PDB file of C-alpha atoms and ligand atoms in Angstrom:
ATOM      1  CA  MET S  30      83.720  -5.205  63.703  1.00 98.00           C
ATOM      2  CA  LEU S  31      79.741  -6.554  64.199  1.00 98.00           C
ATOM      3  CA  ARG S  32      80.160 -10.255  65.520  1.00 98.00           C
ATOM      4  CA  LEU S  33      77.584 -12.677  64.430  1.00 99.00           C
ATOM      5  CA  ALA S  34      76.359 -15.842  65.762  1.00 98.00           C
ATOM      6  CA  VAL S  35      74.441 -18.085  62.994  1.00 99.00           C
ATOM      7  CA  LEU S  36      71.980 -20.677  63.969  1.00 98.00           C
ATOM      8  CA  ILE S  37      71.131 -23.557  61.726  1.00 98.00           C
ATOM      9  CA  SER S  38      69.340 -26.724  61.545  1.00 98.00           C
ATOM     10  CA  GLY S  39      70.096 -28.106  58.017  1.00 98.00           C
ATOM     11  CA  ARG S  40      72.024 -27.678  54.577  1.00 98.00           C
ATOM     12  CA  GLY S  41      73.160 -24.122  55.612  1.00 98.00           C
ATOM     13  CA  SER S  42      73.189 -22.501  52.093  1.00 98.00           C
ATOM     14  CA  ASN S  43      72.270 -19.085  53.840  1.00 98.00           C
ATOM     15  CA  LEU S  44      75.350 -19.578  56.340  1.00 98.00           C
ATOM     16  CA  GLN S  45      77.390 -20.051  53.469  1.00 98.00           C
ATOM     17  CA  SER S  46      76.291 -16.754  51.605  1.00 98.00           C
ATOM     18  CA  LEU S  47      76.935 -15.157  54.647  1.00 98.00           C
ATOM     19  CA  ILE S  48      80.325 -16.918  55.413  1.00 98.00           C
ATOM     20  CA  ALA S  49      81.305 -15.523  51.945  1.00 98.00           C
ATOM     21  CA  TYR S  50      80.127 -12.371  52.495  1.00 98.00           C
ATOM     22  CA  THR S  51      81.727 -11.599  56.072  1.00 98.00           C
ATOM     23  CA  ALA S  52      85.081 -13.183  54.653  1.00 98.00           C
ATOM     24  CA  GLN S  53      85.660  -9.895  52.569  1.00 98.00           C
ATOM     25  CA  ASP S  54      88.366  -7.607  54.076  1.00 98.00           C
ATOM     26  CA  THR S  55      86.064  -4.843  53.492  1.00 97.00           C
ATOM     27  CA  VAL S  56      82.962  -6.221  55.486  1.00 98.00           C
ATOM     28  CA  PRO S  57      82.901  -5.210  59.164  1.00 98.00           C
ATOM     29  CA  ALA S  58      81.422  -8.277  60.216  1.00 98.00           C
ATOM     30  CA  MET S  59      82.518 -11.545  60.909  1.00 98.00           C
ATOM     31  CA  ILE S  60      80.646 -14.974  62.085  1.00 99.00           C
ATOM     32  CA  VAL S  61      82.110 -15.821  65.484  1.00 98.00           C
ATOM     33  CA  LYS S  62      80.001 -18.830  66.065  1.00 98.00           C
ATOM     34  CA  VAL S  63      77.707 -21.351  64.415  1.00 99.00           C
ATOM     35  CA  LEU S  64      75.336 -23.366  66.601  1.00 98.00           C
ATOM     36  CA  ALA S  65      73.045 -26.217  65.155  1.00 98.00           C
ATOM     37  CA  ASP S  66      70.119 -28.181  67.271  1.00 98.00           C
ATOM     38  CA  LYS S  67      71.446 -31.208  65.646  1.00 98.00           C
ATOM     39  CA  PRO S  68      74.139 -32.581  63.282  1.00 98.00           C
ATOM     40  CA  ALA S  69      73.222 -30.354  60.412  1.00 98.00           C
ATOM     41  CA  ALA S  70      75.177 -30.428  57.232  1.00 98.00           C
ATOM     42  CA  GLY S  71      75.772 -26.887  57.305  1.00 98.00           C
ATOM     43  CA  LEU S  72      77.944 -27.159  60.383  1.00 98.00           C
ATOM     44  CA  ALA S  73      80.948 -28.878  57.867  1.00 98.00           C
ATOM     45  CA  LEU S  74      80.684 -25.256  55.917  1.00 98.00           C
ATOM     46  CA  ALA S  75      81.269 -23.207  59.104  1.00 98.00           C
ATOM     47  CA  GLU S  76      84.292 -25.738  59.914  1.00 98.00           C
ATOM     48  CA  ALA S  77      85.823 -25.581  56.525  1.00 98.00           C
ATOM     49  CA  ALA S  78      86.002 -21.785  57.302  1.00 98.00           C
ATOM     50  CA  GLY S  79      87.410 -22.003  60.378  1.00 98.00           C
ATOM     51  CA  ILE S  80      84.577 -20.779  62.418  1.00 98.00           C
ATOM     52  CA  GLU S  81      83.588 -22.332  65.700  1.00 98.00           C
ATOM     53  CA  THR S  82      80.704 -24.793  65.879  1.00 98.00           C
ATOM     54  CA  GLU S  83      78.464 -26.243  68.740  1.00 98.00           C
ATOM     55  CA  THR S  84      75.758 -28.351  68.373  1.00 98.00           C
ATOM     56  CA  ILE S  85      72.979 -28.091  71.277  1.00 98.00           C
ATOM     57  CA  ASP S  86      70.474 -31.006  70.907  1.00 98.00           C
ATOM     58  CA  PRO S  87      67.231 -30.213  72.692  1.00 98.00           C
ATOM     59  CA  SER S  88      66.613 -34.046  72.998  1.00 97.00           C
ATOM     60  CA  LEU S  89      69.379 -34.003  75.900  1.00 98.00           C
ATOM     61  CA  TYR S  90      67.665 -31.453  78.057  1.00 98.00           C
ATOM     62  CA  PRO S  91      64.363 -32.120  80.012  1.00 98.00           C
ATOM     63  CA  ASP S  92      62.989 -29.197  78.771  1.00 97.00           C
ATOM     64  CA  ARG S  93      62.891 -26.194  76.127  1.00 97.00           C
ATOM     65  CA  ALA S  94      64.104 -23.642  79.215  1.00 98.00           C
ATOM     66  CA  SER S  95      67.261 -25.762  79.989  1.00 98.00           C
ATOM     67  CA  PHE S  96      67.779 -26.241  76.233  1.00 98.00           C
ATOM     68  CA  GLU S  97      67.786 -22.233  75.862  1.00 98.00           C
ATOM     69  CA  GLU S  98      69.746 -21.830  78.917  1.00 98.00           C
ATOM     70  CA  SER S  99      72.639 -23.852  76.929  1.00 98.00           C
ATOM     71  CA  LEU S 100      72.075 -21.553  73.880  1.00 98.00           C
ATOM     72  CA  ILE S 101      72.334 -18.334  76.011  1.00 98.00           C
ATOM     73  CA  THR S 102      75.714 -19.701  77.513  1.00 98.00           C
ATOM     74  CA  ALA S 103      77.055 -20.576  74.092  1.00 98.00           C
ATOM     75  CA  ILE S 104      75.625 -17.155  72.658  1.00 98.00           C
ATOM     76  CA  ASP S 105      76.938 -14.776  75.284  1.00 98.00           C
ATOM     77  CA  LYS S 106      80.621 -16.352  75.808  1.00 98.00           C
ATOM     78  CA  ALA S 107      80.867 -15.644  72.039  1.00 98.00           C
ATOM     79  CA  LYS S 108      79.912 -11.931  72.803  1.00 98.00           C
ATOM     80  CA  VAL S 109      77.715 -11.450  69.710  1.00 98.00           C
ATOM     81  CA  ASP S 110      76.156  -8.692  68.357  1.00 98.00           C
ATOM     82  CA  ILE S 111      73.554 -10.214  66.187  1.00 98.00           C
ATOM     83  CA  ILE S 112      72.052 -13.594  66.392  1.00 98.00           C
ATOM     84  CA  CYS S 113      71.273 -14.639  62.724  1.00 99.00           C
ATOM     85  CA  LEU S 114      68.483 -17.583  62.398  1.00 98.00           C
ATOM     86  CA  ALA S 115      69.319 -19.298  59.076  1.00 98.00           C
ATOM     87  CA  GLY S 116      67.091 -22.179  58.490  1.00 98.00           C
ATOM     88  CA  PHE S 117      67.023 -22.867  62.523  1.00 98.00           C
ATOM     89  CA  MET S 118      63.878 -25.307  62.918  1.00 97.00           C
ATOM     90  CA  ARG S 119      63.091 -24.297  66.173  1.00 96.00           C
ATOM     91  CA  VAL S 120      60.744 -21.845  67.942  1.00 95.00           C
ATOM     92  CA  LEU S 121      62.444 -19.635  70.238  1.00 97.00           C
ATOM     93  CA  SER S 122      60.575 -18.811  73.730  1.00 97.00           C
ATOM     94  CA  PRO S 123      59.146 -15.489  74.477  1.00 97.00           C
ATOM     95  CA  SER S 124      61.587 -15.116  77.370  1.00 97.00           C
ATOM     96  CA  PHE S 125      64.606 -15.852  74.987  1.00 98.00           C
ATOM     97  CA  CYS S 126      63.092 -13.570  72.035  1.00 97.00           C
ATOM     98  CA  ARG S 127      63.049 -10.849  74.798  1.00 95.00           C
ATOM     99  CA  ARG S 128      66.634 -11.373  76.234  1.00 97.00           C
ATOM    100  CA  TYR S 129      68.228 -10.686  72.891  1.00 97.00           C
ATOM    101  CA  LEU S 130      65.355  -8.313  71.441  1.00 96.00           C
ATOM    102  CA  GLY S 131      66.339  -6.265  68.555  1.00 97.00           C
ATOM    103  CA  LYS S 132      69.519  -8.736  68.210  1.00 98.00           C
ATOM    104  CA  ILE S 133      67.885 -11.636  66.783  1.00 98.00           C
ATOM    105  CA  ILE S 134      67.229 -11.652  62.751  1.00 98.00           C
ATOM    106  CA  ASN S 135      65.359 -14.381  60.262  1.00 98.00           C
ATOM    107  CA  ILE S 136      65.186 -14.839  57.037  1.00 98.00           C
ATOM    108  CA  HIS S 137      62.046 -16.325  55.760  1.00 98.00           C
ATOM    109  CA  PRO S 138      60.945 -17.616  52.312  1.00 98.00           C
ATOM    110  CA  SER S 139      57.743 -15.800  51.651  1.00 98.00           C
ATOM    111  CA  LEU S 140      56.949 -12.052  51.623  1.00 97.00           C
ATOM    112  CA  LEU S 141      55.646 -11.557  55.047  1.00 96.00           C
ATOM    113  CA  PRO S 142      53.175 -11.352  56.311  1.00 96.00           C
ATOM    114  CA  GLN S 143      51.821 -13.970  53.748  1.00 97.00           C
ATOM    115  CA  TYR S 144      52.571 -17.504  54.399  1.00 98.00           C
ATOM    116  CA  LYS S 145      54.079 -17.470  57.906  1.00 97.00           C
ATOM    117  CA  GLY S 146      55.424 -20.911  59.141  1.00 97.00           C
ATOM    118  CA  LEU S 147      56.481 -23.864  56.518  1.00 97.00           C
ATOM    119  CA  ASN S 148      55.509 -24.926  52.964  1.00 98.00           C
ATOM    120  CA  THR S 149      55.878 -21.203  51.937  1.00 98.00           C
ATOM    121  CA  HIS S 150      56.253 -22.075  48.022  1.00 98.00           C
ATOM    122  CA  GLN S 151      53.589 -24.404  47.619  1.00 98.00           C
ATOM    123  CA  ARG S 152      50.878 -22.360  49.384  1.00 98.00           C
ATOM    124  CA  ALA S 153      51.920 -19.561  47.413  1.00 98.00           C
ATOM    125  CA  LEU S 154      51.371 -21.928  44.311  1.00 98.00           C
ATOM    126  CA  ASP S 155      48.150 -23.194  45.725  1.00 98.00           C
ATOM    127  CA  ASP S 156      46.709 -19.535  46.106  1.00 98.00           C
ATOM    128  CA  GLY S 157      47.723 -18.739  42.527  1.00 97.00           C
ATOM    129  CA  ALA S 158      49.925 -16.020  43.556  1.00 97.00           C
ATOM    130  CA  LYS S 159      51.725 -13.659  41.300  1.00 97.00           C
ATOM    131  CA  GLN S 160      54.687 -12.770  43.540  1.00 96.00           C
ATOM    132  CA  HIS S 161      56.687 -14.401  46.142  1.00 97.00           C
ATOM    133  CA  GLY S 162      59.644 -13.913  47.687  1.00 97.00           C
ATOM    134  CA  CYS S 163      62.006 -13.783  50.617  1.00 97.00           C
ATOM    135  CA  SER S 164      62.106 -11.552  53.896  1.00 97.00           C
ATOM    136  CA  VAL S 165      64.425 -10.415  56.651  1.00 97.00           C
ATOM    137  CA  HIS S 166      63.081  -9.468  59.885  1.00 96.00           C
ATOM    138  CA  ILE S 167      63.371  -8.949  63.285  1.00 96.00           C
ATOM    139  CA  VAL S 168      62.434 -11.937  65.405  1.00 97.00           C
ATOM    140  CA  THR S 169      59.674 -11.086  68.300  1.00 95.00           C
ATOM    141  CA  ALA S 170      58.108 -13.865  70.098  1.00 93.00           C
ATOM    142  CA  GLU S 171      55.298 -13.934  67.782  1.00 93.00           C
ATOM    143  CA  LEU S 172      56.468 -16.508  64.854  1.00 91.00           C
ATOM    144  CA  ASP S 173      57.781 -14.970  61.760  1.00 91.00           C
ATOM    145  CA  ASP S 174      55.641 -11.674  62.795  1.00 91.00           C
ATOM    146  CA  GLY S 175      58.689  -9.171  63.981  1.00 92.00           C
ATOM    147  CA  PRO S 176      59.530  -6.099  61.942  1.00 93.00           C
ATOM    148  CA  ILE S 177      60.527  -6.310  58.381  1.00 94.00           C
ATOM    149  CA  VAL S 178      63.541  -5.070  57.444  1.00 95.00           C
ATOM    150  CA  ALA S 179      64.151  -6.020  53.705  1.00 94.00           C
ATOM    151  CA  GLN S 180      62.282  -8.035  51.380  1.00 94.00           C
ATOM    152  CA  HIS S 181      63.025  -9.375  47.461  1.00 94.00           C
ATOM    153  CA  GLN S 182      60.436 -10.229  45.150  1.00 94.00           C
ATOM    154  CA  VAL S 183      59.885 -12.900  42.975  1.00 96.00           C
ATOM    155  CA  ALA S 184      57.435 -13.436  40.127  1.00 96.00           C
ATOM    156  CA  VAL S 185      55.756 -16.782  40.128  1.00 97.00           C
ATOM    157  CA  ASN S 186      55.742 -18.454  36.554  1.00 97.00           C
ATOM    158  CA  THR S 187      53.124 -20.628  35.185  1.00 95.00           C
ATOM    159  CA  ALA S 188      55.379 -23.192  34.651  1.00 95.00           C
ATOM    160  CA  ASP S 189      56.740 -23.226  38.453  1.00 97.00           C
ATOM    161  CA  ASP S 190      56.196 -26.305  40.815  1.00 98.00           C
ATOM    162  CA  GLN S 191      57.396 -25.970  44.427  1.00 98.00           C
ATOM    163  CA  ASP S 192      61.089 -26.872  43.489  1.00 98.00           C
ATOM    164  CA  ARG S 193      61.441 -24.375  40.841  1.00 98.00           C
ATOM    165  CA  LEU S 194      60.144 -21.636  43.065  1.00 98.00           C
ATOM    166  CA  ALA S 195      61.922 -22.538  45.944  1.00 98.00           C
ATOM    167  CA  ALA S 196      65.173 -22.410  44.301  1.00 98.00           C
ATOM    168  CA  ARG S 197      64.501 -18.921  42.610  1.00 98.00           C
ATOM    169  CA  VAL S 198      63.458 -17.421  46.165  1.00 98.00           C
ATOM    170  CA  LEU S 199      66.488 -19.093  47.630  1.00 98.00           C
ATOM    171  CA  ALA S 200      69.011 -17.214  45.088  1.00 97.00           C
ATOM    172  CA  GLU S 201      67.461 -14.112  46.150  1.00 96.00           C
ATOM    173  CA  GLU S 202      67.990 -15.121  49.995  1.00 98.00           C
ATOM    174  CA  HIS S 203      71.587 -15.753  49.321  1.00 98.00           C
ATOM    175  CA  LYS S 204      71.513 -11.863  48.195  1.00 96.00           C
ATOM    176  CA  LEU S 205      69.362 -10.475  50.704  1.00 96.00           C
ATOM    177  CA  TYR S 206      70.850 -11.557  53.762  1.00 98.00           C
ATOM    178  CA  PRO S 207      74.324 -10.546  53.162  1.00 98.00           C
ATOM    179  CA  ALA S 208      73.042  -7.418  52.069  1.00 97.00           C
ATOM    180  CA  VAL S 209      70.949  -6.516  55.341  1.00 97.00           C
ATOM    181  CA  ILE S 210      73.932  -7.810  57.523  1.00 98.00           C
ATOM    182  CA  GLY S 211      76.517  -5.579  55.283  1.00 98.00           C
ATOM    183  CA  ALA S 212      73.829  -2.384  55.975  1.00 97.00           C
ATOM    184  CA  ILE S 213      73.620  -3.284  59.816  1.00 98.00           C
ATOM    185  CA  ALA S 214      77.384  -3.644  59.846  1.00 98.00           C
ATOM    186  CA  ALA S 215      77.952  -0.162  58.053  1.00 98.00           C
ATOM    187  CA  GLY S 216      75.266   1.559  60.533  1.00 97.00           C
ATOM    188  CA  LEU S 217      73.160   2.070  57.451  1.00 96.00           C
ATOM    189  CA  ILE S 218      70.314   0.125  59.493  1.00 95.00           C
ATOM    190  CA  THR S 219      70.278   0.607  63.318  1.00 95.00           C
ATOM    191  CA  ILE S 220      67.736  -1.649  65.442  1.00 95.00           C
ATOM    192  CA  ARG S 221      66.912   0.118  69.043  1.00 93.00           C
ATOM    193  CA  THR S 222      65.041  -1.099  71.760  1.00 92.00           C
ATOM    194  CA  ASP S 223      63.108   1.588  73.467  1.00 87.00           C
ATOM    195  CA  GLN S 224      61.447   0.418  77.011  1.00 86.00           C
ATOM    196  CA  GLY S 225      60.630  -3.020  75.054  1.00 82.00           C
ATOM    197  CA  GLN S 226      59.596  -1.182  71.619  1.00 90.00           C
ATOM    198  CA  LEU S 227      61.365  -2.090  68.763  1.00 93.00           C
ATOM    199  CA  ARG S 228      62.723   1.128  66.595  1.00 92.00           C
ATOM    200  CA  LEU S 229      64.127   0.640  63.392  1.00 92.00           C
ATOM    201  CA  ASP S 230      66.182   3.430  61.229  1.00 91.00           C
ATOM    202  CA  HIS S 231      67.758   3.615  58.110  1.00 90.00           C
ATOM    203  CA  ARG S 232      70.026   5.676  56.189  1.00 93.00           C
ATOM    204  CA  SER S 233      71.076   5.326  52.431  1.00 94.00           C
ATOM    205  CA  GLY S 234      74.538   4.774  51.733  1.00 95.00           C
ATOM    206  CA  ALA S 235      76.943   2.207  50.204  1.00 95.00           C
ATOM    207  CA  ILE S 236      76.998  -1.547  51.460  1.00 96.00           C
ATOM    208  CA  PRO S 237      80.048  -2.696  52.017  1.00 96.00           C
ATOM    209  CA  GLY S 238      81.773  -5.796  49.982  1.00 96.00           C
ATOM    210  CA  HIS S 239      80.426  -7.578  47.190  1.00 95.00           C
ATOM    211  CA  ILE S 240      77.393 -10.161  46.787  1.00 94.00           C
ATOM    212  CA  PRO S 241      77.526 -12.505  43.882  1.00 93.00           C
ATOM    213  CA  GLY S 242      74.782 -11.588  41.548  1.00 89.00           C
ATOM    214  CA  MET S 243      74.357  -7.875  42.842  1.00 85.00           C
ATOM    215  CA  GLU S 244      75.782  -4.875  41.196  1.00 72.00           C
ATOM    216  CA  GLN S 245      79.240  -3.888  41.966  1.00 65.00           C
ATOM    217  CA  HIS S 246      78.533  -0.945  44.415  1.00 76.00           C
ATOM    218  CA  MET S 247      75.518  -1.855  46.539  1.00 88.00           C
ATOM    219  CA  GLN S 248      73.272   0.969  47.649  1.00 91.00           C
ATOM    220  CA  TRP S 249      71.055   0.690  50.863  1.00 92.00           C
ATOM    221  CA  PRO S 250      68.143   0.944  50.451  1.00 89.00           C
ATOM    222  CA  LEU S 251      68.051  -2.019  48.091  1.00 85.00           C
ATOM    223  CA  PRO S 252      65.973  -0.975  45.020  1.00 76.00           C
ATOM    224  CA  THR S 253      64.243  -4.573  45.018  1.00 69.00           C
ATOM    225  CA  CYS S 254      62.677  -3.887  48.296  1.00 65.00           C
ATOM    226  CA  PRO S 255      59.659  -2.027  47.860  1.00 54.00           C
ATOM    227  CA  PHE S 256      58.217  -2.355  51.567  1.00 52.00           C
ATOM    228  CA  HIS S 257      61.495  -0.662  52.686  1.00 50.00           C
ATOM    229  CA  SER S 258      61.627   1.987  50.126  1.00 45.00           C
ATOM    230  CA  LYS S 259      58.241   2.585  50.745  1.00 44.00           C
ATOM    231  CA  GLU S 260      58.566   3.046  54.724  1.00 47.00           C
ATOM    232  CA  MET S 261      61.480   5.361  53.834  1.00 44.00           C
ATOM    233  CA  ALA S 262      59.447   7.633  51.754  1.00 41.00           C
ATOM    234  CA  GLU S 263      56.727   7.912  54.261  1.00 39.00           C
ATOM    235  CA  LYS S 264      59.234   9.026  57.166  1.00 34.00           C
TER     236      LYS S 264
HETATM  237  C1  GRF O   6      65.573 -21.013  53.909  1.00 89.11           C
HETATM  238  O1  GRF O   6      64.728 -21.068  52.968  1.00 89.11           O
HETATM  239  C2  GRF O   6      65.325 -20.102  54.886  1.00 89.11           C
HETATM  240  O2  GRF O   6      64.462 -18.971  54.329  1.00 89.11           O
HETATM  241  C3  GRF O   6      64.483 -20.574  55.791  1.00 89.11           C
HETATM  242  O3  GRF O   6      64.764 -21.962  55.845  1.00 89.11           O
HETATM  243  C4  GRF O   6      65.659 -22.496  54.596  1.00 89.11           C
HETATM  244  C5  GRF O   6      66.908 -22.682  55.280  1.00 89.11           C
HETATM  245  O4  GRF O   6      67.878 -23.035  54.134  1.00 89.11           O
HETATM  246  N1  GRF O   6      64.200 -19.982  56.919  1.00 89.11           N
HETATM  247  P1  GRF O   6      69.364 -23.198  54.270  1.00 89.11           P
HETATM  248  O5  GRF O   6      69.648 -23.959  55.450  1.00 89.11           O
HETATM  249  O6  GRF O   6      69.928 -21.526  54.630  1.00 89.11           O
HETATM  250  O7  GRF O   6      70.091 -23.559  52.920  1.00 89.11           O
END
């Protein structure tokens, strides 16, 4: 059973998609802890699902190092295999990222490496981008820069404004993040560290469980992840 911690700062819609996904008996993954850096709305979703929550407020600590020490204590106590960032609005220090190298993953609302950081949807619109989307990547010390695990493209429509585009991307995030977690839990994706270097291995297979909006029997690699399929083809 893959044990997950989910770190949030806000509404927690990605958290909710992970809660619904991991609640299925056929999915060998469980969320054991939800952590927030503020009284995030998403904490109520975890509590409603009977998941332990904890808020660690950085303003109560003298510096980032002591705040992260508390985070580390909570994470290590929960004995988690993977730390999922889901709208966690804090940049984690290089030493924190190194400590959990290969164990922290994040969902980002753009086709990385495009549009790292904030306001991704507006920046894509301002650039006249034809394709936008979301990415799940491994977290390293560089912001939004770690190896990409999976992506989903969303076509930009001429009538799009920021909110419309964000809503369509978010709907895909809610499928992509659970699919990646399912693939990791089923051993279809393995993330290893070799002398401080990340190594990502993939094999094809059935992703356990069901994700609303996806076909009943999902296969890894996802057909909608062109970058991912390309990497596989080049092996
Ligand atoms: C999502 O768009 C995610 O990609 C980004 O932050 C947002 C979090 O939304 N990292 P929610 O709290 O999961 O609804």
